[in-house]
Amino acid sequence: MQLRFEDFILDSSLRELRRLGVEVSLPPKVFDLLCHLVQHRDRVVTKDDLLATVWEGRFVSESTLGSHINAVRRALGDDGVQQRVVRTIARKGFRFVAEVATDQGRELIESPRYSALMMRNAEAGGLPSIGVRPFATEASDWFQNQVAEGVREELLVALTQEPMLHVVALGRGDEPANRNDGVDYLLTASVRGAGDRFRISVRLLDASSGRHLWAASFLSFREDLLGLEESVSSRVRAAVRGQLERAETERVRRKPDSALGAYDHFLIGQALMGRGGRADVDAAMSHFRVALTIDPEFGPSYGGLAWSHVLRKHGLWMDDIDRESAEGARIAELAVRMNDDDPTAVIRGSYALGHFGEDLGICAAYMDKALRADPRSALGWYLSGGQFLSAGRRDEAMRRIARAARANPNERESADIAILTTLAHLLDGRADAATANAETAFSLAPSNPRAFGLLAASNAQGGRRREAAHAMHLLLRHSPELRVGSVKSWIHLRHREDLEIFVDGLRSAGLPA
């Protein structure tokens, strides 16, 4: 017996969820949670009920339960605002509200209404795949087994938030069915304990060669379990994303140009954009445009192209600011409209929309939509903070920027977090705090003109004229054409008073009129 709702078929006996004939990969606990909600759709399912049945009485944190509910919604194209399929009943629990029909094994034959990124690339074999094995533990240690199961489940949920990664929950390596896993990458881990302490060790491997790509260990104590699952999964996800992007980019570079597809050009563009130089960003834009020529519906390339326009403006590299800003706004509009399954592209597009003049209320709505889909995105939280900072709402901006700092940002993201924090302190008149953060930004991004400018302005505000003059020298060496009158086309501050504070700091540091 199969259960059918909207475009989905759920077969609990085969443990399969299919959408329009394409299998939707779900971590085991997420699948169990979906089954329980569907099977008990005639009533509200309480949190205690879910813990007793899906987690078999094992303690899990509120954040773990929430992330699994969110994973169910994402798999079904739902979210916490629409609640079209899974509805939250305040102070009660959850209920599956979509209309369900039984289906005796019949496949849906209708054509899909749209071709989502994950479906199209999965069908074409264009997505990298990663298999996650059960964690190795001492079989007799009940506590270790509980920790291992909880962390693995949370990690599976976190990895499924990556829109261009096919995630597979594997069995143990010594099981005959899993010796040839058919995945590109393997994630293995172990839990070891002694007394009140235990260590989780995680390894990322190339499945075909067995080559180690990354490894890390996490030490914790029994009394520190609350939040451990989310902390480990968040850090591993960030590391896996970076390592896989590098490994996939190297794989693509070994392919002949004639064999490159939209996903391949997107990967090369990502790698070039990450270098941050003007020539690199220009080359990245070329690859994003080629990707869209090959596949005009490949949404992530719109996000990359929109972000490239932002980088050109931040870097003071635009030759025709009005024309290029208008083009950036057009691309950003496409990025937020065509990326329901890629939160990063929506985040980039949303920020670009605001940067090039769109109403910030609209931009914030798109940004919050992306953060509901991926609440662990450091990029989303600090760019969202940047939007609020531009709007003059500094308290909310600092809350979001601080949350980004707790979300395992990479070095480039850490530099941008320091830049935004500097700007917030500068606008509040806290010159010493602004200078300290500006120095951090400069150490992380010593070629970023925004770091030069903020270092000059904050030192000038604090009366450190020599340091301010030195930072201004670096800024003018990078952009000799910058003048007081052109600052407003470089730094995006919508309140005139805020812009004047920044301009006054640059003027005091020696920026020519």
Tab-separated table of C-alpha atoms in Angstrom, residues 269-270 272-278 280-282 284-285 288 303-318 324 348 351-352 355-356 382 412 416 448-450 478 490:
chain	number	residue	atom	x	y	z
A	269	GLY	CA	32.886	30.257	-11.399
A	270	GLN	CA	32.539	29.627	-7.668
A	272	LEU	CA	37.295	31.902	-9.300
A	273	MET	CA	34.937	34.161	-7.360
A	274	GLY	CA	36.398	32.827	-4.116
A	275	ARG	CA	39.849	34.162	-5.025
A	276	GLY	CA	38.472	37.689	-4.839
A	277	GLY	CA	40.653	39.516	-7.396
A	278	ARG	CA	39.173	41.680	-10.143
A	280	ASP	CA	39.063	36.371	-11.090
A	281	VAL	CA	35.602	37.864	-10.533
A	282	ASP	CA	35.357	38.869	-14.205
A	284	ALA	CA	33.781	33.892	-12.793
A	285	MET	CA	31.034	35.985	-14.364
A	288	PHE	CA	28.202	31.808	-14.784
A	303	GLY	CA	22.988	33.812	-7.502
A	304	GLY	CA	26.691	33.650	-8.388
A	305	LEU	CA	26.304	36.269	-11.103
A	306	ALA	CA	24.363	38.627	-8.802
A	307	TRP	CA	27.022	38.259	-6.106
A	308	SER	CA	29.761	38.958	-8.668
A	309	HIS	CA	28.123	42.331	-9.367
A	310	VAL	CA	28.180	43.067	-5.622
A	311	LEU	CA	31.894	42.161	-5.472
A	312	ARG	CA	32.634	44.472	-8.402
A	313	LYS	CA	30.938	47.334	-6.567
A	314	HIS	CA	32.602	46.527	-3.228
A	315	GLY	CA	35.972	46.361	-4.973
A	316	LEU	CA	35.470	49.749	-6.714
A	317	TRP	CA	35.821	47.979	-10.067
A	318	MET	CA	32.658	49.125	-11.861
A	324	GLU	CA	26.161	47.748	-14.059
A	348	ARG	CA	23.095	36.270	-2.547
A	351	TYR	CA	21.494	41.036	-0.656
A	352	ALA	CA	22.269	42.133	-4.224
A	355	HIS	CA	22.534	46.709	-2.561
A	356	PHE	CA	21.305	47.887	-5.953
A	382	TYR	CA	25.689	38.372	8.358
A	412	ARG	CA	36.231	35.197	3.970
A	416	ASP	CA	32.994	40.318	6.193
A	448	ASN	CA	39.881	44.458	0.701
A	449	PRO	CA	39.276	48.213	0.146
A	450	ARG	CA	36.366	48.222	2.620
A	478	HIS	CA	43.982	50.567	-4.465
A	490	TRP	CA	30.478	52.581	-2.951
